[in-house]
Each structure stands twice: as structure tokens, then as C-alpha cells.
Coordinates of C-alpha atoms and ligand atoms in Angstrom, one line a residue:
X1431 CA 76.6 -163.6 -63.0
X1432 CA 76.6 -166.7 -65.2
X1433 CA 77.0 -164.9 -68.5
X1434 CA 79.8 -166.5 -70.6
X1435 CA 80.8 -168.7 -67.7
X1436 CA 81.8 -172.2 -68.8
X1437 CA 79.9 -174.8 -66.8
X1438 CA 80.2 -178.5 -67.0
X1439 CA 77.0 -180.3 -66.1
X1440 CA 77.6 -183.9 -65.0
X1441 CA 74.5 -186.1 -65.1
X1442 CA 74.5 -189.4 -63.3
X1443 CA 72.1 -192.3 -63.6
X1444 CA 69.1 -191.7 -61.5
X1445 CA 65.4 -191.1 -62.1
X1446 CA 66.0 -187.4 -61.4
X1447 CA 68.2 -187.1 -64.5
X1448 CA 65.2 -185.5 -66.4
X1449 CA 65.4 -182.6 -63.9
X1450 CA 68.9 -181.8 -65.2
X1451 CA 67.3 -180.8 -68.4
X1452 CA 65.4 -178.0 -66.6
X1453 CA 68.7 -177.0 -64.8
X1454 CA 70.4 -176.9 -68.2
X1455 CA 67.7 -174.5 -69.5
X1456 CA 68.1 -172.2 -66.5
X1457 CA 71.9 -172.1 -67.0
X1458 CA 71.8 -171.4 -70.7
X1459 CA 69.0 -168.9 -70.3
X1460 CA 71.4 -167.0 -67.9
X1461 CA 74.0 -166.9 -70.6
X1462 CA 76.3 -169.8 -69.4
X1463 CA 78.1 -172.0 -71.9
X1464 CA 77.2 -175.5 -70.7
X1465 CA 79.0 -178.8 -71.6
X1466 CA 77.2 -181.9 -70.5
X1467 CA 78.9 -185.1 -69.4
X1468 CA 76.7 -188.2 -68.9
X1469 CA 77.6 -191.4 -67.2
X1470 CA 76.7 -194.6 -68.9
X1471 CA 73.9 -195.2 -66.4
X1472 CA 72.5 -191.7 -67.1
X1473 CA 72.0 -192.7 -70.8
X1474 CA 69.5 -195.3 -69.6
X1475 CA 67.3 -192.5 -68.2
X1476 CA 67.6 -189.8 -70.8
X1477 CA 68.9 -189.5 -74.4
X1478 CA 72.1 -187.5 -74.9
X1479 CA 70.5 -185.8 -77.8
X1480 CA 68.2 -183.9 -75.4
X1481 CA 71.2 -182.3 -73.6
X1482 CA 73.0 -181.8 -76.9
X1483 CA 70.1 -179.9 -78.5
X1484 CA 69.5 -177.7 -75.4
X1485 CA 73.2 -176.9 -74.7
X1486 CA 74.1 -176.5 -78.4
X1487 CA 77.3 -178.5 -77.5
X1488 CA 78.3 -182.1 -78.0
X1489 CA 77.5 -184.3 -75.0
X1490 CA 80.4 -186.3 -73.6
X1491 CA 79.7 -189.9 -72.6
X1492 CA 82.6 -192.3 -73.0
X1493 CA 86.1 -191.5 -71.6
X1494 CA 87.6 -192.9 -74.8
X1495 CA 85.2 -191.2 -77.2
X1496 CA 87.7 -190.4 -80.0
X1497 CA 85.9 -187.3 -81.4
X1498 CA 85.5 -185.7 -78.0
X1499 CA 89.1 -186.6 -77.1
X1500 CA 90.3 -185.0 -80.4
X1501 CA 88.2 -181.9 -80.2
X1502 CA 88.1 -181.2 -76.5
X1503 CA 89.4 -183.9 -74.3
X1504 CA 88.5 -184.4 -70.7
X1505 CA 91.5 -182.5 -69.4
X1506 CA 91.0 -179.5 -71.6
X1507 CA 87.3 -179.5 -70.6
X1508 CA 88.3 -179.7 -67.0
X1509 CA 90.8 -176.9 -67.4
X1510 CA 88.4 -174.5 -69.1
X1511 CA 85.5 -174.9 -66.7
X1512 CA 84.5 -172.1 -64.3
X1513 CA 82.2 -174.4 -62.5
X1514 CA 81.4 -178.1 -62.4
X1515 CA 77.9 -179.2 -61.3
X1516 CA 76.9 -182.8 -60.8
X1517 CA 73.2 -183.1 -60.8
X1518 CA 71.8 -185.6 -60.0
X1519 CA 74.8 -187.0 -58.2
X1520 CA 74.4 -190.6 -57.2
X1521 CA 75.8 -192.3 -54.1
X1522 CA 78.0 -194.3 -56.4
X1523 CA 79.6 -191.3 -58.2
X1524 CA 80.0 -189.4 -54.9
X1525 CA 81.6 -192.5 -53.3
X1526 CA 83.9 -192.9 -56.3
X1527 CA 85.1 -189.4 -56.2
X1528 CA 85.6 -189.4 -52.4
X1529 CA 87.7 -192.5 -52.9
X1530 CA 89.7 -191.0 -55.7
X1531 CA 88.4 -193.4 -58.4
X1532 CA 88.3 -191.9 -61.9
X1533 CA 87.1 -194.6 -64.2
X1534 CA 84.8 -192.7 -66.6
X1535 CA 84.5 -189.3 -68.3
X1536 CA 82.6 -187.7 -65.4
X1537 CA 84.7 -188.9 -62.5
X1538 CA 87.9 -188.2 -64.5
X1539 CA 86.9 -184.7 -65.3
X1540 CA 85.8 -183.9 -61.7
X1541 CA 89.2 -185.2 -60.5
X1542 CA 91.1 -183.1 -63.1
X1543 CA 89.3 -179.8 -62.6
X1544 CA 90.5 -176.9 -60.4
X1545 CA 87.0 -175.3 -60.7
X1546 CA 84.6 -175.3 -57.8
X1547 CA 82.4 -178.5 -57.9
X1548 CA 78.8 -178.4 -56.8
X1549 CA 77.1 -181.8 -56.1
X1550 CA 73.3 -182.1 -56.0
X1551 CA 72.7 -185.6 -54.6
X1552 CA 69.6 -187.6 -55.3
X1553 CA 69.1 -191.1 -54.0
X1554 CA 66.9 -193.4 -51.8
X1555 CA 66.4 -192.1 -48.3
X1556 CA 68.2 -195.1 -46.7
X1557 CA 71.2 -194.7 -49.0
X1558 CA 71.2 -191.0 -48.1
X1559 CA 71.3 -191.8 -44.4
X1560 CA 73.8 -194.6 -44.7
X1561 CA 76.9 -193.7 -42.7
X1562 CA 79.1 -194.7 -45.7
X1563 CA 77.4 -192.1 -47.8
X1564 CA 77.5 -189.6 -45.0
X1565 CA 81.2 -190.1 -44.5
X1566 CA 81.9 -189.6 -48.2
X1567 CA 79.9 -186.4 -48.3
X1568 CA 81.7 -185.1 -45.2
X1569 CA 85.1 -185.9 -46.6
X1570 CA 84.2 -184.0 -49.8
X1571 CA 82.8 -181.1 -47.9
X1572 CA 85.9 -180.9 -45.8
X1573 CA 88.0 -180.8 -49.0
X1574 CA 85.9 -177.8 -50.3
X1575 CA 83.4 -179.5 -52.6
X1576 CA 80.0 -177.9 -52.5
X1577 CA 76.6 -179.5 -51.9
X1578 CA 73.0 -178.5 -52.7
X1579 CA 71.3 -180.9 -50.3
X1580 CA 68.4 -183.0 -51.4
X1581 CA 64.9 -182.3 -50.1
X1582 CA 62.3 -184.5 -48.4
X1583 CA 59.4 -185.9 -50.3
X1584 CA 58.0 -189.0 -52.0
X1585 CA 60.9 -190.7 -53.7
X1586 CA 60.7 -192.6 -57.1
X1587 CA 61.4 -195.8 -55.2
X1588 CA 58.2 -195.4 -53.2
X1589 CA 59.9 -194.4 -49.9
X1590 CA 59.1 -191.1 -48.2
X1591 CA 62.0 -188.9 -46.9
X1592 CA 65.2 -187.1 -47.7
X1593 CA 66.8 -187.9 -50.9
X1594 CA 64.8 -186.0 -53.6
X1595 CA 67.0 -183.9 -55.9
X1596 CA 66.9 -180.2 -54.9
X1597 CA 64.7 -178.0 -57.2
X1598 CA 66.5 -176.9 -60.4
X1599 CA 66.1 -173.3 -59.2
X1600 CA 67.9 -174.1 -55.9
X1601 CA 70.8 -175.8 -57.8
X1602 CA 70.9 -172.8 -60.1
X1603 CA 71.2 -170.5 -57.0
X1604 CA 73.9 -172.8 -55.7
X1605 CA 75.8 -172.3 -59.0
X1606 CA 75.4 -168.5 -58.7
X1607 CA 76.7 -168.7 -55.1
X1608 CA 79.7 -170.8 -56.1
X1609 CA 80.8 -168.2 -58.7
X1610 CA 80.1 -165.1 -56.6
X1611 CA 83.0 -162.8 -55.6
X1612 CA 83.9 -163.7 -52.0
X1613 CA 84.1 -160.1 -50.8
X1614 CA 82.6 -161.0 -47.4
X1615 CA 85.1 -163.8 -46.7
X1616 CA 86.4 -163.8 -43.1
X1617 CA 83.4 -161.8 -41.9
X1618 CA 80.5 -163.0 -39.7
X1619 CA 77.1 -161.6 -40.7
X1620 CA 74.0 -162.0 -38.5
X1621 CA 70.7 -161.6 -40.2
X1622 CA 67.3 -161.7 -38.5
X1623 CA 64.3 -162.7 -40.6
X1624 CA 60.6 -163.3 -40.5
X1625 CA 57.9 -162.3 -38.0
X1626 CA 57.8 -163.0 -34.3
X1627 CA 54.8 -164.6 -32.7
X1628 CA 53.6 -163.5 -29.3
X1629 CA 51.4 -166.1 -27.7
X1630 CA 48.0 -165.2 -26.1
X1631 CA 47.3 -168.8 -25.1
X1632 CA 48.4 -172.3 -26.3
X1633 CA 46.4 -171.9 -29.6
X1634 CA 46.5 -168.2 -30.5
X1635 CA 49.2 -165.6 -31.1
X1636 CA 49.7 -162.0 -32.3
X1637 CA 52.0 -161.7 -35.4
X1638 CA 52.3 -159.9 -38.7
X1639 CA 52.5 -160.7 -42.5
X1640 CA 56.3 -161.0 -42.8
X1641 CA 57.3 -164.1 -44.9
X1642 CA 61.0 -163.9 -44.1
X1643 CA 61.8 -163.8 -47.9
X1644 CA 64.0 -160.7 -47.6
X1645 CA 66.0 -162.0 -44.7
X1646 CA 66.5 -165.4 -46.2
X1647 CA 67.6 -163.8 -49.5
X1648 CA 70.1 -161.7 -47.6
X1649 CA 71.4 -164.9 -45.8
X1650 CA 71.9 -166.7 -49.1
X1651 CA 73.6 -163.7 -50.7
X1652 CA 76.0 -163.2 -47.7
X1653 CA 76.8 -166.9 -47.7
X1654 CA 77.5 -166.8 -51.4
X1655 CA 79.9 -164.0 -50.9
X1656 CA 81.9 -166.0 -48.4
X1657 CA 80.5 -164.8 -45.0
X1658 CA 79.8 -166.9 -42.0
X1659 CA 76.1 -166.4 -41.7
X1660 CA 74.0 -166.6 -38.5
X1661 CA 70.3 -166.5 -39.5
X1662 CA 68.0 -165.9 -36.6
X1663 CA 64.6 -166.6 -37.9
X1664 CA 61.0 -166.3 -36.7
X1665 CA 58.5 -168.8 -38.0
X1666 CA 58.5 -169.0 -41.8
X1667 CA 57.5 -171.6 -44.4
X1668 CA 60.9 -171.1 -46.2
X1669 CA 63.4 -173.9 -46.6
X1670 CA 66.7 -173.7 -44.7
X1671 CA 69.5 -172.0 -46.8
X1672 CA 72.5 -174.1 -47.5
X1673 CA 75.6 -173.4 -45.4
X1674 CA 74.1 -171.0 -42.9
X1675 CA 73.7 -171.4 -39.1
X1676 CA 70.0 -171.2 -38.7
X1677 CA 68.6 -170.4 -35.2
X1678 CA 64.8 -170.7 -35.1
X1679 CA 62.9 -168.6 -32.6
X1680 CA 59.3 -167.7 -32.0
X1681 CA 58.9 -164.6 -29.8
X1682 CA 60.7 -161.3 -29.7
X1683 CA 62.2 -162.1 -26.3
X1684 CA 63.7 -165.3 -27.8
X1685 CA 65.0 -163.4 -30.8
X1686 CA 66.6 -160.8 -28.5
X1687 CA 68.3 -163.4 -26.4
X1688 CA 69.8 -165.2 -29.5
X1689 CA 70.9 -161.9 -31.1
X1690 CA 72.6 -160.9 -27.8
X1691 CA 74.2 -164.3 -27.5
X1692 CA 75.9 -164.0 -30.9
X1693 CA 76.5 -160.3 -31.5
X1694 CA 80.0 -160.3 -30.1
X1695 CA 81.2 -162.6 -32.9
X1696 CA 79.6 -160.4 -35.7
X1697 CA 81.0 -157.9 -38.1
X1698 CA 77.7 -157.0 -39.6
X1699 CA 74.1 -157.3 -38.2
X1700 CA 71.2 -156.9 -40.6
X1701 CA 67.8 -156.8 -38.9
X1702 CA 65.3 -157.7 -41.5
X1703 CA 62.8 -159.3 -39.0
X1704 CA 59.5 -157.8 -38.5
X1705 CA 59.5 -158.0 -34.7
X1706 CA 56.2 -157.7 -32.9
X1707 CA 56.3 -154.4 -31.0
X1708 CA 54.0 -155.7 -28.2
X1709 CA 53.2 -159.0 -26.5
X1710 CA 50.4 -160.0 -24.2
X1711 CA 51.1 -159.1 -20.6
X1712 CA 49.7 -162.5 -19.6
X1713 CA 49.9 -165.6 -21.6
X1714 CA 47.0 -167.8 -20.6
X1715 CA 48.3 -171.4 -19.9
X1716 CA 45.0 -172.9 -21.1
X1717 CA 42.9 -172.0 -24.1
X1718 CA 40.7 -168.9 -23.5
X1719 CA 37.1 -170.0 -23.8
X1720 CA 34.5 -167.8 -25.6
X1721 CA 32.2 -167.4 -22.6
X1722 CA 32.7 -163.7 -22.4
X1723 CA 30.9 -161.3 -24.8
X1724 CA 34.2 -159.4 -25.3
X1725 CA 37.8 -159.9 -24.3
X1726 CA 40.5 -157.3 -23.5
X1727 CA 44.1 -158.3 -23.9
X1728 CA 46.6 -156.0 -22.3
X1729 CA 49.8 -155.7 -24.4
X1730 CA 53.2 -154.7 -23.1
X1731 CA 56.0 -153.3 -25.2
X1732 CA 58.7 -155.7 -26.4
X1733 CA 62.3 -154.7 -26.3
X1734 CA 63.6 -153.0 -29.4
X1735 CA 66.4 -155.4 -30.3
X1736 CA 68.0 -153.1 -32.9
X1737 CA 67.9 -150.0 -30.7
X1738 CA 69.5 -152.2 -28.0
X1739 CA 72.4 -153.1 -30.4
X1740 CA 72.8 -149.4 -31.4
X1741 CA 73.0 -148.3 -27.7
X1742 CA 75.4 -151.0 -26.5
X1743 CA 78.8 -150.2 -25.0
X1744 CA 81.3 -151.3 -27.6
X1745 CA 84.5 -150.4 -25.7
X1746 CA 85.4 -154.1 -25.2
X1747 CA 84.5 -155.3 -28.7
X1748 CA 84.3 -153.6 -32.1
X1749 CA 80.9 -152.2 -33.0
X1750 CA 79.3 -154.3 -35.8
X1751 CA 78.0 -152.5 -39.0
X1752 CA 74.3 -152.2 -38.1
X1753 CA 71.6 -152.3 -40.8
X1754 CA 68.0 -151.8 -40.0
X1755 CA 64.8 -152.1 -42.0
X1756 CA 61.9 -149.7 -41.9
X1757 CA 58.5 -150.9 -42.8
X1758 CA 56.4 -147.8 -43.4
X1759 CA 52.9 -147.0 -44.6
X1760 CA 53.5 -143.2 -44.8
X1761 CA 56.2 -140.6 -44.6
X1762 CA 58.8 -143.1 -45.7
X1763 CA 61.9 -141.0 -45.9
X1764 CA 61.2 -139.1 -42.7
X1765 CA 60.4 -142.2 -40.6
X1766 CA 63.3 -144.1 -41.9
X1767 CA 65.8 -141.2 -41.2
X1768 CA 64.3 -141.0 -37.7
X1769 CA 64.9 -144.7 -37.0
X1770 CA 68.4 -144.5 -38.5
X1771 CA 69.3 -141.8 -36.0
X1772 CA 67.4 -143.0 -33.0
X1773 CA 68.6 -146.6 -33.3
X1774 CA 72.2 -145.4 -34.1
X1775 CA 72.4 -147.4 -37.3
X1776 CA 74.9 -147.3 -40.1
X1777 CA 72.3 -147.9 -42.8
X1778 CA 68.5 -148.4 -43.1
X1779 CA 66.5 -150.1 -45.8
X1780 CA 63.1 -148.4 -46.1
X1781 CA 60.1 -149.8 -47.9
X1782 CA 56.5 -148.7 -48.3
X1783 CA 54.6 -151.8 -47.3
X1784 CA 51.3 -150.5 -48.7
X1785 CA 52.6 -151.1 -52.3
X1786 CA 51.6 -154.4 -53.8
X1787 CA 55.1 -155.1 -55.2
X1788 CA 57.0 -154.3 -52.0
X1789 CA 57.2 -155.4 -48.4
X1790 CA 55.4 -158.4 -47.0
X1791 CA 55.0 -161.8 -48.7
X1792 CA 56.0 -160.8 -52.3
X1793 CA 59.1 -161.6 -54.2
X1794 CA 60.0 -158.1 -55.1
X1795 CA 60.8 -155.0 -53.2
X1796 CA 61.1 -151.2 -53.7
X1797 CA 63.7 -149.8 -51.3
X1798 CA 65.2 -146.6 -50.4
X1799 CA 68.6 -146.8 -48.6
X1800 CA 69.7 -144.2 -46.1
X1801 CA 73.2 -144.0 -44.6
X1802 CA 74.6 -142.6 -41.4
X1803 CA 76.6 -139.9 -43.4
X1804 CA 73.3 -138.5 -44.7
X1805 CA 73.5 -140.0 -48.2
X1806 CA 70.8 -142.1 -49.7
X1807 CA 70.1 -144.4 -52.7
X1808 CA 66.8 -145.3 -54.5
X1809 CA 66.9 -149.0 -55.5
X1810 CA 63.7 -148.9 -57.5
X1811 CA 61.7 -152.1 -58.1
X1812 CA 63.7 -155.3 -58.0
X1813 CA 63.6 -158.9 -56.8
X1814 CA 64.4 -159.5 -53.2
X1815 CA 67.4 -161.6 -54.3
X1816 CA 68.7 -158.6 -56.3
X1817 CA 68.0 -156.2 -53.5
X1818 CA 69.9 -158.5 -51.1
X1819 CA 72.9 -158.2 -53.4
X1820 CA 72.6 -154.4 -53.6
X1821 CA 72.3 -154.1 -49.8
X1822 CA 75.5 -156.1 -49.4
X1823 CA 77.3 -154.1 -52.1
X1824 CA 76.7 -151.0 -49.9
X1825 CA 77.7 -152.8 -46.7
X1826 CA 81.0 -154.0 -48.4
X1827 CA 81.7 -150.5 -49.8
X1828 CA 81.3 -148.9 -46.4
X1829 CA 83.1 -151.6 -44.4
X1830 CA 86.2 -151.2 -46.5
X1831 CA 86.2 -147.4 -46.1
Ligands
CTP845 N1 63.1 -153.8 -34.5 C1 63.7 -154.6 -33.5 N2 63.0 -154.8 -32.3 C2 61.7 -154.4 -32.2 C3 61.1 -153.7 -33.3 C4 61.8 -153.4 -34.4 O1 64.9 -154.9 -33.6 N3 61.0 -154.6 -31.1 C5 63.9 -153.6 -35.8 C6 63.4 -154.2 -37.0 O2 64.0 -155.5 -37.2 C7 63.8 -153.3 -38.1 C8 63.8 -151.9 -37.4 O3 63.8 -152.2 -36.0 O4 65.1 -153.5 -38.5 C9 62.5 -151.1 -37.7 O5 61.4 -151.8 -37.4 P1 59.9 -151.3 -37.8 O6 58.9 -152.3 -37.5 O7 60.0 -150.6 -39.1 O8 59.8 -150.0 -36.8 P2 59.7 -149.9 -35.3 O9 61.0 -149.5 -34.7 O10 59.1 -151.1 -34.7 O11 58.8 -148.6 -35.1 P3 57.2 -148.4 -35.6 O12 56.6 -149.8 -35.4 O13 56.7 -147.4 -34.7 O14 57.3 -148.0 -37.0

């Protein structure tokens, strides 16, 4: 995706400037041609030579740097860029750009470019929550500028809270997203992810090993491709994907009610969640004590959310493209084809969860795709991010038909 793309990496003066080095490495490793612009303040934190050596390109600092102006010039740099990343982006630089001030190489080039601009802010927690900063960010977002939000943690200033630069990997993903083809623009995609938890009493529940990674990868990929994404997620340890409407649920019943509340607005529904098939008939309101020698918990069947979507009456609204998942331990193809037919799906992603490199809690998957028209496709072993892209390629190809 980033091969031969021309990316400008703007580095502002903040303690997180050193993390821009790691971001630069990720970008160059992916084949991008990176040109670094540093503000005067950034030079106080890290030497331009570091960026120059790792990017194999001259680093731009002063606006009136004669050599840079003669050889490249800020306007030509701005014109040739496919993407502009500002990481770390300080409150000062974001404020200046929001106000239309262009008084150094970085702000001038951001103002002059027609390429997408991705800000990765990093600052003190109180600066980040300051309404002046919030207004500036909102204004830039409204104008189409992209943001990779900071995360919470211990900040260099000693404060605890939001303001820590997003991980270089997350900013890299943001860059990939910014450059992706927007072939899902105008469409709403609902994705369910993670496990559900069915409570036995206030301290115990029944659940499964789903981590939510596949569903979250799909949500990020769909968002990158321009879709409005509604992510209905069971409990996971994953961070909230940027630009996605995240609806958190716990039980299958809650997931069903959120899915039903939003399905009318959706063009595509992808059910990657590992929904618990059964829930305890009775949820004890107090903790069950271990007085008895053995305990029997009666379970009742949960609604099959996906089958419900397949069976709905779509006379009043268009039927969304329905994608299911099939987690199997045996007879993969047979079971998946059965689920495709019984749940009236357009497509099913089948994976053998007994394999160590597929299914629950790992970053890779091995999937077989089956389609309503009887065709199938073997995706082989790939990362969940790559598989998410492949699944969406098939959805797009079939939606267009
Ligand atoms: N699914 C659902 N609601 C349920 C159970 C499953 O919407 N109560 C969806 C899953 O999100 C997935 C698909 O149905 O997209 C298949 O789920 P899976 O667990 O593989 O199969 P089940 O239908 O539950 O059948 P079984 O457990 O017998 O294999």
C-alpha cells in the first residue's frame, strides 16, 4: 500500500519526537519515500541527522533554507506528497494550522498541500482537554484533516492521562488507511466482534476465547475504505478503532438488540462475534456460595442473531449483504456451507479453530470463504489485517455486481 508513496513526516517539538524515528522506520520499511520536516523546537529534542540517515533524504528545517528551496522548495514538496503525517503534533502547531498561520517550513507545507494530512497529537493531559485545543481539533476534523488520537498513560510531564502519542504502529495503520482506495464510501457497514459474556451471578460468567481481533481488523479496514462503521463489540482488551461508532455490549441479548436497532441503516453486516449459544436460565442476584458438593446450571439457548437477520422480512428495506463466520473444529467445509444456507447468508468465512495459527486470540488466520452462488476461495495463512482486506475485496466485488 505504501510502496513508492511520497510521504512528508512533520516532526514537532515534544518529548515524543524520538518516536517519530520508529514511525519513519516503519514507513521506509513499507517502501515509502519519506521527507522529514522538523520544526525549530523539534531540533531541541532530536538531531536532524537521525532522520536524514534513516530516510536517505535531506531533512527540512528552516523555511528559508537556501539549498532546500533550490533543490525542492516547500511548495514542490507539498505538491508531490501523497500523504502528510505530523507526529508528534503539538497543541501549538495544531493551533497555528487551525488558525491559518504558516510561519515555518512545517506549517507552510501543510497549508500548501492538497494531500491528506494525518495529525498524531501528543501533549500534556490538561492541554489536550483544554477547550481551545478541542475547538482547533474539531475545526480541522470538520475540514477533512485526519487524526490518530493520543492514548492514556504516564506522560513525560509526570501527569497521568490522555495525551501520550499513539503507538508508531497505530500511526502507520492510520497512514495506510488514509491512502486506501475508498471503495466503500457512502456505505454503512456493521461489524460484530469479540465474545459475549453470559452471567451466572455477579462474579461469574460463561464465555469463550474470542479476542475480537478479527472483527476489529475488519472495522479498521472498512473505515479505511471509506465506510461508516458501526462496531458492536463484546468485552475485549482492544483499543477503540479511530473513526468508528463503537457500541459495547456484554451478553448475546444485548448484542442482538443493538444489531436489530441499527440493521435498517446498514448495507453490509459482518458477524465476526463469537456469540455464546447458551445463557444460564437463572442469573443469581447474589454470589453463589460453595456450600453444595456440586452445582447444576441450567442453560437456555440464546437467539441466533445472524440467522435472525437472514430470516428478516426485507420488503420495506433493502436486504444488507450478510457475512457470517464459522468457527469449526471438524468438517470445516460441510459445516460452513450448512450455516451459509441455513442462515441465508451471502458469504461465510470459515476457520478451523483447532489450528494454532488460526481462530481465537492469535494475529493470523487461515480462512476458507464460501459464497451464496456455490463458489469458494481459499485464503491460506495470512494476518487478520490482510484477511480483513481480502474479505472486504470480495464484499465489494459482489456488491457492485
Ligand atoms: N451467531 C449469531 N448468534 C448466535 C450464534 C452465532 O449471530 N447465537 C453467528 C456468529 O457471529 C457467526 C455465525 O453465526 O457469524 C456462526 O457462528 P458459530 O459459532 O460458528 O456457529 P453456530 O451457528 O453458533 O453453530 P454451532 O455452535 O453449532 O457450530
